[in-house]
Amino acid sequence: MAKQIMGDFILARIKNVNVSKLVRYRYQDKGNLPRIEGIYLVGHSPEEIVYVGQTRNFRDRHRSHHRDQAFKEIEKTDGPLFIWCWPLPSDLKKTRIEGDTNLTHAENAFRILLDPEINDTPIAGSKPKIVSPEQKCKYNYNGSVYVSLNFLPEYSVDLLNGLVPAFHTTVKKLHHVQHAVRQKSPCFLISSLPIDFLQEPGMETYKKLLSPDPYWRRETTLYFLEYMFRSQGYTKTPEREDFDICIYGDLERSVVRRIYLNDLDDFKNFRQSYLTIGMTNCSDHIAIRNDS
């Protein structure tokens, strides 16, 4: 309980932090970082943060950062990176709750608020976590992978112009959308369906995917993969007040295939970690073959 209270307190405090007013350093000038503890933010702008980390010493941390190669690659493809430093306030330095320092609480708070791009992606040179719902095999795509959850009772699954796989997300996820389009990242659309809604008109195609085994009837919510596409572009849809960005795929590199997911190995863990309404980076859990 104390740990949760402290975490919520720091989150509320960090919500008031204006990143644009923090001291900023060019990534190539990381040797000039101060030797104090706090949270560092790496990104192109305050609105496009790609990484959040904690450290006891900003300068020492970036002498041999485990993401250094990734940062250099991002600079080559997407332009210069900067480091913003948030020194840990003196009143938070000595407090420790249930084993967690306030640096950890602060890092978690910044990650919640800024949704950094690569924190949860595989580290270059390390063996990525790989989960395949149909078969286990070797993969060689280690870029970003995104998933979006669609709540069927509220939104139907539409194809852009009746043909191209796409999904809507909020403008808050614009940095994800832009990064996905730059990388031509794989995107998956998953629909959630309350089991009671299965009896509504138009649900016949979902019913056909359920096995005769009545085990699925024990579920309260059913999940279905709708399609996968490689990101090609995005458009703004101001007529939809809640989801005003539409990201769409390359038609020739799209797979429209509905699959029932609840019974698949490790789906429960995947659902708990990544399935929230909107667009989420799930790169640390899924890797995709380059020929996908």
PDB file of C-alpha atoms in Angstrom:
ATOM      1  CA  MET A   1       0.000   0.000   0.000  1.00  0.00           C
ATOM      2  CA  ALA A   2       2.785   2.436   0.932  1.00  0.00           C
ATOM      3  CA  LYS A   3       4.569   1.609  -2.318  1.00  0.00           C
ATOM      4  CA  GLN A   4       1.424   2.388  -4.334  1.00  0.00           C
ATOM      5  CA  ILE A   5       0.821   5.644  -2.472  1.00  0.00           C
ATOM      6  CA  MET A   6       4.398   6.814  -3.085  1.00  0.00           C
ATOM      7  CA  GLY A   7       4.197   5.833  -6.745  1.00  0.00           C
ATOM      8  CA  ASP A   8       0.935   7.759  -7.184  1.00  0.00           C
ATOM      9  CA  PHE A   9       2.393  10.767  -5.347  1.00  0.00           C
ATOM     10  CA  ILE A  10       5.429  10.928  -7.631  1.00  0.00           C
ATOM     11  CA  LEU A  11       3.280  10.366 -10.737  1.00  0.00           C
ATOM     12  CA  ALA A  12       1.095  13.329  -9.758  1.00  0.00           C
ATOM     13  CA  ARG A  13       4.205  15.412  -9.188  1.00  0.00           C
ATOM     14  CA  ILE A  14       5.815  14.512 -12.503  1.00  0.00           C
ATOM     15  CA  LYS A  15       2.633  15.329 -14.405  1.00  0.00           C
ATOM     16  CA  ASN A  16       3.548  18.960 -13.733  1.00  0.00           C
ATOM     17  CA  VAL A  17       7.038  18.639 -15.234  1.00  0.00           C
ATOM     18  CA  ASN A  18       7.465  20.645 -18.443  1.00  0.00           C
ATOM     19  CA  VAL A  19      10.076  18.703 -20.428  1.00  0.00           C
ATOM     20  CA  SER A  20      10.796  21.672 -22.677  1.00  0.00           C
ATOM     21  CA  LYS A  21      12.050  23.603 -19.637  1.00  0.00           C
ATOM     22  CA  LEU A  22      14.516  20.905 -18.520  1.00  0.00           C
ATOM     23  CA  VAL A  23      18.220  21.324 -19.340  1.00  0.00           C
ATOM     24  CA  ARG A  24      18.855  19.779 -22.761  1.00  0.00           C
ATOM     25  CA  TYR A  25      22.062  18.333 -24.245  1.00  0.00           C
ATOM     26  CA  ARG A  26      22.732  17.053 -27.739  1.00  0.00           C
ATOM     27  CA  TYR A  27      23.360  13.321 -27.611  1.00  0.00           C
ATOM     28  CA  GLN A  28      26.775  13.780 -29.210  1.00  0.00           C
ATOM     29  CA  ASP A  29      27.643  16.112 -26.286  1.00  0.00           C
ATOM     30  CA  LYS A  30      26.799  13.525 -23.615  1.00  0.00           C
ATOM     31  CA  GLY A  31      30.282  13.979 -22.136  1.00  0.00           C
ATOM     32  CA  ASN A  32      29.036  17.296 -20.755  1.00  0.00           C
ATOM     33  CA  LEU A  33      26.187  15.781 -18.747  1.00  0.00           C
ATOM     34  CA  PRO A  34      26.143  16.621 -15.020  1.00  0.00           C
ATOM     35  CA  ARG A  35      27.348  14.087 -12.436  1.00  0.00           C
ATOM     36  CA  ILE A  36      24.127  13.943 -10.428  1.00  0.00           C
ATOM     37  CA  GLU A  37      21.277  11.467 -10.056  1.00  0.00           C
ATOM     38  CA  GLY A  38      17.899  11.653 -11.697  1.00  0.00           C
ATOM     39  CA  ILE A  39      15.865  10.689 -14.743  1.00  0.00           C
ATOM     40  CA  TYR A  40      17.085  11.221 -18.299  1.00  0.00           C
ATOM     41  CA  LEU A  41      14.911  11.445 -21.386  1.00  0.00           C
ATOM     42  CA  VAL A  42      16.309  10.745 -24.855  1.00  0.00           C
ATOM     43  CA  GLY A  43      14.393  11.945 -27.892  1.00  0.00           C
ATOM     44  CA  HIS A  44      13.994  14.267 -30.850  1.00  0.00           C
ATOM     45  CA  SER A  45      11.709  16.709 -29.041  1.00  0.00           C
ATOM     46  CA  PRO A  46       9.702  16.894 -25.794  1.00  0.00           C
ATOM     47  CA  GLU A  47       6.794  15.410 -27.746  1.00  0.00           C
ATOM     48  CA  GLU A  48       8.845  12.541 -29.219  1.00  0.00           C
ATOM     49  CA  ILE A  49      10.781  10.821 -26.443  1.00  0.00           C
ATOM     50  CA  VAL A  50      12.260   7.464 -27.453  1.00  0.00           C
ATOM     51  CA  TYR A  51      13.824   6.358 -24.155  1.00  0.00           C
ATOM     52  CA  VAL A  52      13.494   7.033 -20.417  1.00  0.00           C
ATOM     53  CA  GLY A  53      16.055   5.883 -17.846  1.00  0.00           C
ATOM     54  CA  GLN A  54      17.265   6.442 -14.293  1.00  0.00           C
ATOM     55  CA  THR A  55      20.805   6.899 -13.059  1.00  0.00           C
ATOM     56  CA  ARG A  56      22.931   7.880 -10.088  1.00  0.00           C
ATOM     57  CA  ASN A  57      25.239   9.830 -12.413  1.00  0.00           C
ATOM     58  CA  PHE A  58      24.075  11.189 -15.773  1.00  0.00           C
ATOM     59  CA  ARG A  59      27.547  11.458 -17.285  1.00  0.00           C
ATOM     60  CA  ASP A  60      28.816   8.047 -16.179  1.00  0.00           C
ATOM     61  CA  ARG A  61      25.589   6.369 -17.337  1.00  0.00           C
ATOM     62  CA  HIS A  62      26.106   7.552 -20.898  1.00  0.00           C
ATOM     63  CA  ARG A  63      29.767   6.598 -21.171  1.00  0.00           C
ATOM     64  CA  SER A  64      28.742   3.049 -22.060  1.00  0.00           C
ATOM     65  CA  HIS A  65      24.966   2.994 -22.391  1.00  0.00           C
ATOM     66  CA  HIS A  66      23.482  -0.348 -23.458  1.00  0.00           C
ATOM     67  CA  ARG A  67      21.283   1.527 -25.988  1.00  0.00           C
ATOM     68  CA  ASP A  68      24.098   3.628 -27.443  1.00  0.00           C
ATOM     69  CA  GLN A  69      24.099   1.740 -30.754  1.00  0.00           C
ATOM     70  CA  ALA A  70      20.328   2.088 -31.040  1.00  0.00           C
ATOM     71  CA  PHE A  71      20.542   5.830 -30.363  1.00  0.00           C
ATOM     72  CA  LYS A  72      23.191   6.237 -33.063  1.00  0.00           C
ATOM     73  CA  GLU A  73      21.062   4.317 -35.575  1.00  0.00           C
ATOM     74  CA  ILE A  74      18.050   6.493 -34.749  1.00  0.00           C
ATOM     75  CA  GLU A  75      20.145   9.626 -35.334  1.00  0.00           C
ATOM     76  CA  LYS A  76      21.231   8.307 -38.731  1.00  0.00           C
ATOM     77  CA  THR A  77      17.675   7.633 -39.890  1.00  0.00           C
ATOM     78  CA  ASP A  78      15.505  10.141 -38.000  1.00  0.00           C
ATOM     79  CA  GLY A  79      17.753  13.090 -37.135  1.00  0.00           C
ATOM     80  CA  PRO A  80      19.543  14.384 -34.031  1.00  0.00           C
ATOM     81  CA  LEU A  81      18.723  13.163 -30.531  1.00  0.00           C
ATOM     82  CA  PHE A  82      18.822  15.157 -27.328  1.00  0.00           C
ATOM     83  CA  ILE A  83      19.045  14.252 -23.630  1.00  0.00           C
ATOM     84  CA  TRP A  84      16.850  16.042 -21.098  1.00  0.00           C
ATOM     85  CA  CYS A  85      17.874  15.716 -17.445  1.00  0.00           C
ATOM     86  CA  TRP A  86      15.441  15.773 -14.520  1.00  0.00           C
ATOM     87  CA  PRO A  87      17.488  15.884 -11.286  1.00  0.00           C
ATOM     88  CA  LEU A  88      15.889  13.952  -8.441  1.00  0.00           C
ATOM     89  CA  PRO A  89      14.563  16.537  -5.929  1.00  0.00           C
ATOM     90  CA  SER A  90      16.350  16.539  -2.584  1.00  0.00           C
ATOM     91  CA  ASP A  91      13.204  15.664  -0.633  1.00  0.00           C
ATOM     92  CA  LEU A  92      12.862  12.423  -2.623  1.00  0.00           C
ATOM     93  CA  LYS A  93      16.474  11.229  -2.392  1.00  0.00           C
ATOM     94  CA  LYS A  94      16.311   9.490   0.974  1.00  0.00           C
ATOM     95  CA  THR A  95      12.896   7.851   0.798  1.00  0.00           C
ATOM     96  CA  ARG A  96      12.732   4.139   0.040  1.00  0.00           C
ATOM     97  CA  ILE A  97       9.495   2.143   0.078  1.00  0.00           C
ATOM     98  CA  GLU A  98       9.390  -1.674  -0.049  1.00  0.00           C
ATOM     99  CA  GLY A  99      12.723  -1.928  -1.822  1.00  0.00           C
ATOM    100  CA  ASP A 100      11.992   0.625  -4.547  1.00  0.00           C
ATOM    101  CA  THR A 101      13.903   3.898  -4.637  1.00  0.00           C
ATOM    102  CA  ASN A 102      12.088   7.000  -5.734  1.00  0.00           C
ATOM    103  CA  LEU A 103      14.258   6.954  -8.855  1.00  0.00           C
ATOM    104  CA  THR A 104      12.356   3.808  -9.843  1.00  0.00           C
ATOM    105  CA  HIS A 105       8.993   5.415  -9.086  1.00  0.00           C
ATOM    106  CA  ALA A 106      10.013   8.512 -11.058  1.00  0.00           C
ATOM    107  CA  GLU A 107      11.201   6.476 -14.046  1.00  0.00           C
ATOM    108  CA  ASN A 108       7.921   4.532 -14.075  1.00  0.00           C
ATOM    109  CA  ALA A 109       5.972   7.793 -13.912  1.00  0.00           C
ATOM    110  CA  PHE A 110       7.847   9.322 -16.869  1.00  0.00           C
ATOM    111  CA  ARG A 111       7.387   6.111 -18.858  1.00  0.00           C
ATOM    112  CA  ILE A 112       3.641   6.161 -18.200  1.00  0.00           C
ATOM    113  CA  LEU A 113       3.332   9.798 -19.236  1.00  0.00           C
ATOM    114  CA  LEU A 114       5.723   9.831 -22.220  1.00  0.00           C
ATOM    115  CA  ASP A 115       5.291   6.290 -23.612  1.00  0.00           C
ATOM    116  CA  PRO A 116       8.918   6.082 -24.878  1.00  0.00           C
ATOM    117  CA  GLU A 117       9.513   4.285 -28.146  1.00  0.00           C
ATOM    118  CA  ILE A 118      12.316   1.788 -27.458  1.00  0.00           C
ATOM    119  CA  ASN A 119      12.368   1.082 -23.703  1.00  0.00           C
ATOM    120  CA  ASP A 120      10.795  -2.334 -24.200  1.00  0.00           C
ATOM    121  CA  THR A 121      12.371  -3.273 -27.506  1.00  0.00           C
ATOM    122  CA  PRO A 122      15.128  -5.913 -27.826  1.00  0.00           C
ATOM    123  CA  ILE A 123      18.662  -4.686 -27.133  1.00  0.00           C
ATOM    124  CA  ALA A 124      21.036  -4.869 -30.098  1.00  0.00           C
ATOM    125  CA  GLY A 125      23.240  -7.928 -29.805  1.00  0.00           C
ATOM    126  CA  SER A 126      20.994  -9.680 -27.297  1.00  0.00           C
ATOM    127  CA  LYS A 127      18.649 -12.552 -27.932  1.00  0.00           C
ATOM    128  CA  PRO A 128      15.118 -11.191 -28.304  1.00  0.00           C
ATOM    129  CA  LYS A 129      12.110 -12.743 -26.631  1.00  0.00           C
ATOM    130  CA  ILE A 130      10.156 -14.517 -29.329  1.00  0.00           C
ATOM    131  CA  VAL A 131       6.567 -15.703 -29.135  1.00  0.00           C
ATOM    132  CA  SER A 132       4.803 -17.172 -32.130  1.00  0.00           C
ATOM    133  CA  PRO A 133       1.161 -18.193 -31.737  1.00  0.00           C
ATOM    134  CA  GLU A 134       1.338 -20.817 -34.473  1.00  0.00           C
ATOM    135  CA  GLN A 135       4.890 -22.142 -34.598  1.00  0.00           C
ATOM    136  CA  LYS A 136       8.292 -21.428 -33.136  1.00  0.00           C
ATOM    137  CA  CYS A 137      10.944 -20.604 -35.683  1.00  0.00           C
ATOM    138  CA  LYS A 138      13.913 -18.285 -36.181  1.00  0.00           C
ATOM    139  CA  TYR A 139      13.138 -14.621 -36.788  1.00  0.00           C
ATOM    140  CA  ASN A 140      15.311 -11.852 -38.126  1.00  0.00           C
ATOM    141  CA  TYR A 141      13.106  -8.753 -37.839  1.00  0.00           C
ATOM    142  CA  ASN A 142      14.005  -6.835 -34.671  1.00  0.00           C
ATOM    143  CA  GLY A 143      12.306  -3.498 -35.325  1.00  0.00           C
ATOM    144  CA  SER A 144       9.244  -2.088 -33.641  1.00  0.00           C
ATOM    145  CA  VAL A 145       5.984  -4.054 -33.622  1.00  0.00           C
ATOM    146  CA  TYR A 146       2.650  -2.527 -32.665  1.00  0.00           C
ATOM    147  CA  VAL A 147      -0.723  -3.841 -31.585  1.00  0.00           C
ATOM    148  CA  SER A 148      -4.030  -2.012 -31.294  1.00  0.00           C
ATOM    149  CA  LEU A 149      -7.107  -3.194 -29.408  1.00  0.00           C
ATOM    150  CA  ASN A 150     -10.554  -2.613 -30.856  1.00  0.00           C
ATOM    151  CA  PHE A 151     -13.637  -2.872 -28.604  1.00  0.00           C
ATOM    152  CA  LEU A 152     -16.236  -4.480 -30.873  1.00  0.00           C
ATOM    153  CA  PRO A 153     -19.447  -3.344 -29.161  1.00  0.00           C
ATOM    154  CA  GLU A 154     -18.412   0.269 -29.828  1.00  0.00           C
ATOM    155  CA  TYR A 155     -16.400   0.132 -33.061  1.00  0.00           C
ATOM    156  CA  SER A 156     -16.674  -2.064 -36.104  1.00  0.00           C
ATOM    157  CA  VAL A 157     -13.581  -3.315 -37.927  1.00  0.00           C
ATOM    158  CA  ASP A 158     -13.297  -1.255 -41.099  1.00  0.00           C
ATOM    159  CA  LEU A 159     -10.940  -1.354 -44.058  1.00  0.00           C
ATOM    160  CA  LEU A 160      -9.747   2.025 -45.342  1.00  0.00           C
ATOM    161  CA  ASN A 161     -11.657   2.737 -48.562  1.00  0.00           C
ATOM    162  CA  GLY A 162     -13.158  -0.720 -48.132  1.00  0.00           C
ATOM    163  CA  LEU A 163      -9.899  -2.402 -49.077  1.00  0.00           C
ATOM    164  CA  VAL A 164      -6.798  -1.405 -47.071  1.00  0.00           C
ATOM    165  CA  PRO A 165      -6.277  -2.707 -43.488  1.00  0.00           C
ATOM    166  CA  ALA A 166      -6.065   0.177 -41.041  1.00  0.00           C
ATOM    167  CA  PHE A 167      -6.993   1.206 -37.527  1.00  0.00           C
ATOM    168  CA  HIS A 168      -7.652   4.399 -35.613  1.00  0.00           C
ATOM    169  CA  THR A 169      -5.771   5.699 -32.604  1.00  0.00           C
ATOM    170  CA  THR A 170      -5.488   8.931 -30.653  1.00  0.00           C
ATOM    171  CA  VAL A 171      -3.291  11.908 -31.425  1.00  0.00           C
ATOM    172  CA  LYS A 172      -1.443  11.098 -28.175  1.00  0.00           C
ATOM    173  CA  LYS A 173      -0.016   8.093 -30.025  1.00  0.00           C
ATOM    174  CA  LEU A 174       1.145  10.173 -33.002  1.00  0.00           C
ATOM    175  CA  HIS A 175       4.826   9.513 -32.172  1.00  0.00           C
ATOM    176  CA  HIS A 176       4.111   5.768 -32.355  1.00  0.00           C
ATOM    177  CA  VAL A 177       2.296   6.234 -35.665  1.00  0.00           C
ATOM    178  CA  GLN A 178       5.090   8.304 -37.208  1.00  0.00           C
ATOM    179  CA  HIS A 179       7.758   5.870 -36.046  1.00  0.00           C
ATOM    180  CA  ALA A 180       5.763   2.899 -37.382  1.00  0.00           C
ATOM    181  CA  VAL A 181       5.390   4.528 -40.792  1.00  0.00           C
ATOM    182  CA  ARG A 182       9.103   5.412 -40.955  1.00  0.00           C
ATOM    183  CA  GLN A 183      10.095   1.838 -40.107  1.00  0.00           C
ATOM    184  CA  LYS A 184       7.250   0.223 -42.063  1.00  0.00           C
ATOM    185  CA  SER A 185       6.565  -1.605 -38.812  1.00  0.00           C
ATOM    186  CA  PRO A 186       4.195  -4.579 -38.584  1.00  0.00           C
ATOM    187  CA  CYS A 187       0.908  -3.653 -36.904  1.00  0.00           C
ATOM    188  CA  PHE A 188      -1.724  -6.021 -35.573  1.00  0.00           C
ATOM    189  CA  LEU A 189      -5.366  -5.255 -34.909  1.00  0.00           C
ATOM    190  CA  ILE A 190      -7.019  -7.328 -32.186  1.00  0.00           C
ATOM    191  CA  SER A 191     -10.723  -7.106 -31.329  1.00  0.00           C
ATOM    192  CA  SER A 192     -12.183  -7.772 -27.911  1.00  0.00           C
ATOM    193  CA  LEU A 193     -15.733  -9.073 -27.671  1.00  0.00           C
ATOM    194  CA  PRO A 194     -17.718  -9.538 -24.438  1.00  0.00           C
ATOM    195  CA  ILE A 195     -19.102 -13.054 -24.600  1.00  0.00           C
ATOM    196  CA  ASP A 196     -22.689 -11.832 -24.145  1.00  0.00           C
ATOM    197  CA  PHE A 197     -22.308  -9.691 -27.266  1.00  0.00           C
ATOM    198  CA  LEU A 198     -21.650 -12.833 -29.306  1.00  0.00           C
ATOM    199  CA  GLN A 199     -25.410 -13.286 -29.706  1.00  0.00           C
ATOM    200  CA  GLU A 200     -25.873  -9.906 -31.394  1.00  0.00           C
ATOM    201  CA  PRO A 201     -26.520  -9.671 -35.170  1.00  0.00           C
ATOM    202  CA  GLY A 202     -23.413  -9.672 -37.346  1.00  0.00           C
ATOM    203  CA  MET A 203     -21.315 -11.861 -35.036  1.00  0.00           C
ATOM    204  CA  GLU A 204     -21.674 -15.053 -37.101  1.00  0.00           C
ATOM    205  CA  THR A 205     -18.142 -14.851 -38.524  1.00  0.00           C
ATOM    206  CA  TYR A 206     -16.733 -14.796 -34.985  1.00  0.00           C
ATOM    207  CA  LYS A 207     -18.898 -17.699 -33.830  1.00  0.00           C
ATOM    208  CA  LYS A 208     -17.534 -19.886 -36.632  1.00  0.00           C
ATOM    209  CA  LEU A 209     -14.000 -19.544 -35.237  1.00  0.00           C
ATOM    210  CA  LEU A 210     -14.930 -21.027 -31.868  1.00  0.00           C
ATOM    211  CA  SER A 211     -14.297 -24.721 -31.361  1.00  0.00           C
ATOM    212  CA  PRO A 212     -16.986 -27.230 -30.358  1.00  0.00           C
ATOM    213  CA  ASP A 213     -15.094 -27.534 -27.076  1.00  0.00           C
ATOM    214  CA  PRO A 214     -17.191 -25.468 -24.624  1.00  0.00           C
ATOM    215  CA  TYR A 215     -14.100 -24.233 -22.771  1.00  0.00           C
ATOM    216  CA  TRP A 216     -14.334 -20.811 -24.410  1.00  0.00           C
ATOM    217  CA  ARG A 217     -17.737 -20.306 -22.726  1.00  0.00           C
ATOM    218  CA  ARG A 218     -15.893 -19.812 -19.441  1.00  0.00           C
ATOM    219  CA  GLU A 219     -14.326 -16.630 -20.770  1.00  0.00           C
ATOM    220  CA  THR A 220     -15.874 -13.225 -20.091  1.00  0.00           C
ATOM    221  CA  THR A 221     -14.126 -11.585 -23.053  1.00  0.00           C
ATOM    222  CA  LEU A 222     -13.088 -13.182 -26.336  1.00  0.00           C
ATOM    223  CA  TYR A 223     -10.157 -11.857 -28.377  1.00  0.00           C
ATOM    224  CA  PHE A 224      -9.686 -12.153 -32.148  1.00  0.00           C
ATOM    225  CA  LEU A 225      -6.801 -11.197 -34.390  1.00  0.00           C
ATOM    226  CA  GLU A 226      -8.313  -9.279 -37.315  1.00  0.00           C
ATOM    227  CA  TYR A 227      -5.325  -8.576 -39.558  1.00  0.00           C
ATOM    228  CA  MET A 228      -1.661  -7.641 -39.776  1.00  0.00           C
ATOM    229  CA  PHE A 229      -0.125  -5.020 -42.060  1.00  0.00           C
ATOM    230  CA  ARG A 230       3.155  -3.249 -42.673  1.00  0.00           C
ATOM    231  CA  SER A 231       2.658   0.456 -41.953  1.00  0.00           C
ATOM    232  CA  GLN A 232       2.565   2.662 -45.046  1.00  0.00           C
ATOM    233  CA  GLY A 233       1.047   5.971 -43.988  1.00  0.00           C
ATOM    234  CA  TYR A 234      -1.465   7.755 -41.811  1.00  0.00           C
ATOM    235  CA  THR A 235      -4.182  10.333 -42.119  1.00  0.00           C
ATOM    236  CA  LYS A 236      -6.024  12.562 -39.683  1.00  0.00           C
ATOM    237  CA  THR A 237      -9.717  11.897 -39.157  1.00  0.00           C
ATOM    238  CA  PRO A 238     -11.039  14.870 -37.183  1.00  0.00           C
ATOM    239  CA  GLU A 239     -14.610  13.648 -37.568  1.00  0.00           C
ATOM    240  CA  ARG A 240     -13.795  10.999 -34.932  1.00  0.00           C
ATOM    241  CA  GLU A 241     -13.315  12.931 -31.721  1.00  0.00           C
ATOM    242  CA  ASP A 242     -11.877  10.012 -29.728  1.00  0.00           C
ATOM    243  CA  PHE A 243      -9.641   8.307 -32.318  1.00  0.00           C
ATOM    244  CA  ASP A 244      -8.512  11.033 -34.699  1.00  0.00           C
ATOM    245  CA  ILE A 245      -5.501   9.363 -36.379  1.00  0.00           C
ATOM    246  CA  CYS A 246      -5.833   6.515 -38.891  1.00  0.00           C
ATOM    247  CA  ILE A 247      -2.733   4.442 -39.684  1.00  0.00           C
ATOM    248  CA  TYR A 248      -2.978   2.180 -42.725  1.00  0.00           C
ATOM    249  CA  GLY A 249      -0.943  -0.567 -44.312  1.00  0.00           C
ATOM    250  CA  ASP A 250       0.696  -1.600 -47.532  1.00  0.00           C
ATOM    251  CA  LEU A 251      -1.996  -3.638 -49.276  1.00  0.00           C
ATOM    252  CA  GLU A 252       0.537  -5.998 -50.875  1.00  0.00           C
ATOM    253  CA  ARG A 253       2.112  -6.770 -47.472  1.00  0.00           C
ATOM    254  CA  SER A 254      -1.079  -7.205 -45.461  1.00  0.00           C
ATOM    255  CA  VAL A 255      -2.649 -10.355 -44.106  1.00  0.00           C
ATOM    256  CA  VAL A 256      -6.382 -10.298 -43.400  1.00  0.00           C
ATOM    257  CA  ARG A 257      -7.001 -13.372 -41.298  1.00  0.00           C
ATOM    258  CA  ARG A 258      -9.274 -13.657 -38.280  1.00  0.00           C
ATOM    259  CA  ILE A 259      -7.976 -15.952 -35.519  1.00  0.00           C
ATOM    260  CA  TYR A 260      -9.403 -16.743 -32.066  1.00  0.00           C
ATOM    261  CA  LEU A 261      -6.647 -15.941 -29.565  1.00  0.00           C
ATOM    262  CA  ASN A 262      -7.724 -16.862 -26.024  1.00  0.00           C
ATOM    263  CA  ASP A 263      -6.534 -20.475 -26.334  1.00  0.00           C
ATOM    264  CA  LEU A 264      -3.069 -19.674 -27.684  1.00  0.00           C
ATOM    265  CA  ASP A 265       0.017 -20.248 -25.553  1.00  0.00           C
ATOM    266  CA  ASP A 266       1.152 -17.177 -23.606  1.00  0.00           C
ATOM    267  CA  PHE A 267      -1.754 -15.048 -24.840  1.00  0.00           C
ATOM    268  CA  LYS A 268      -2.869 -14.352 -21.273  1.00  0.00           C
ATOM    269  CA  ASN A 269       0.506 -12.775 -20.456  1.00  0.00           C
ATOM    270  CA  PHE A 270       0.501 -10.849 -23.718  1.00  0.00           C
ATOM    271  CA  ARG A 271      -3.017  -9.544 -23.063  1.00  0.00           C
ATOM    272  CA  GLN A 272      -2.172  -8.368 -19.564  1.00  0.00           C
ATOM    273  CA  SER A 273       0.996  -6.615 -20.743  1.00  0.00           C
ATOM    274  CA  TYR A 274      -0.121  -4.937 -23.947  1.00  0.00           C
ATOM    275  CA  LEU A 275      -3.828  -4.994 -24.695  1.00  0.00           C
ATOM    276  CA  THR A 276      -5.213  -1.605 -23.811  1.00  0.00           C
ATOM    277  CA  ILE A 277      -7.444   0.488 -26.047  1.00  0.00           C
ATOM    278  CA  GLY A 278      -5.204   2.260 -28.520  1.00  0.00           C
ATOM    279  CA  MET A 279      -1.811   1.619 -30.100  1.00  0.00           C
ATOM    280  CA  THR A 280       0.892  -0.117 -28.038  1.00  0.00           C
ATOM    281  CA  ASN A 281       4.509  -1.045 -28.732  1.00  0.00           C
ATOM    282  CA  CYS A 282       4.847  -4.796 -28.094  1.00  0.00           C
ATOM    283  CA  SER A 283       8.299  -5.267 -29.640  1.00  0.00           C
ATOM    284  CA  ASP A 284       9.797  -7.082 -26.658  1.00  0.00           C
ATOM    285  CA  HIS A 285       7.189  -9.835 -26.922  1.00  0.00           C
ATOM    286  CA  ILE A 286       6.831 -10.397 -30.674  1.00  0.00           C
ATOM    287  CA  ALA A 287       9.382 -10.576 -33.449  1.00  0.00           C
ATOM    288  CA  ILE A 288       8.437 -10.902 -37.105  1.00  0.00           C
ATOM    289  CA  ARG A 289      10.153 -12.535 -40.050  1.00  0.00           C
ATOM    290  CA  ASN A 290      11.413 -10.072 -42.644  1.00  0.00           C
ATOM    291  CA  ASP A 291       9.298 -11.834 -45.283  1.00  0.00           C
ATOM    292  CA  SER A 292       6.089 -11.170 -43.361  1.00  0.00           C
TER     293      SER A 292
END
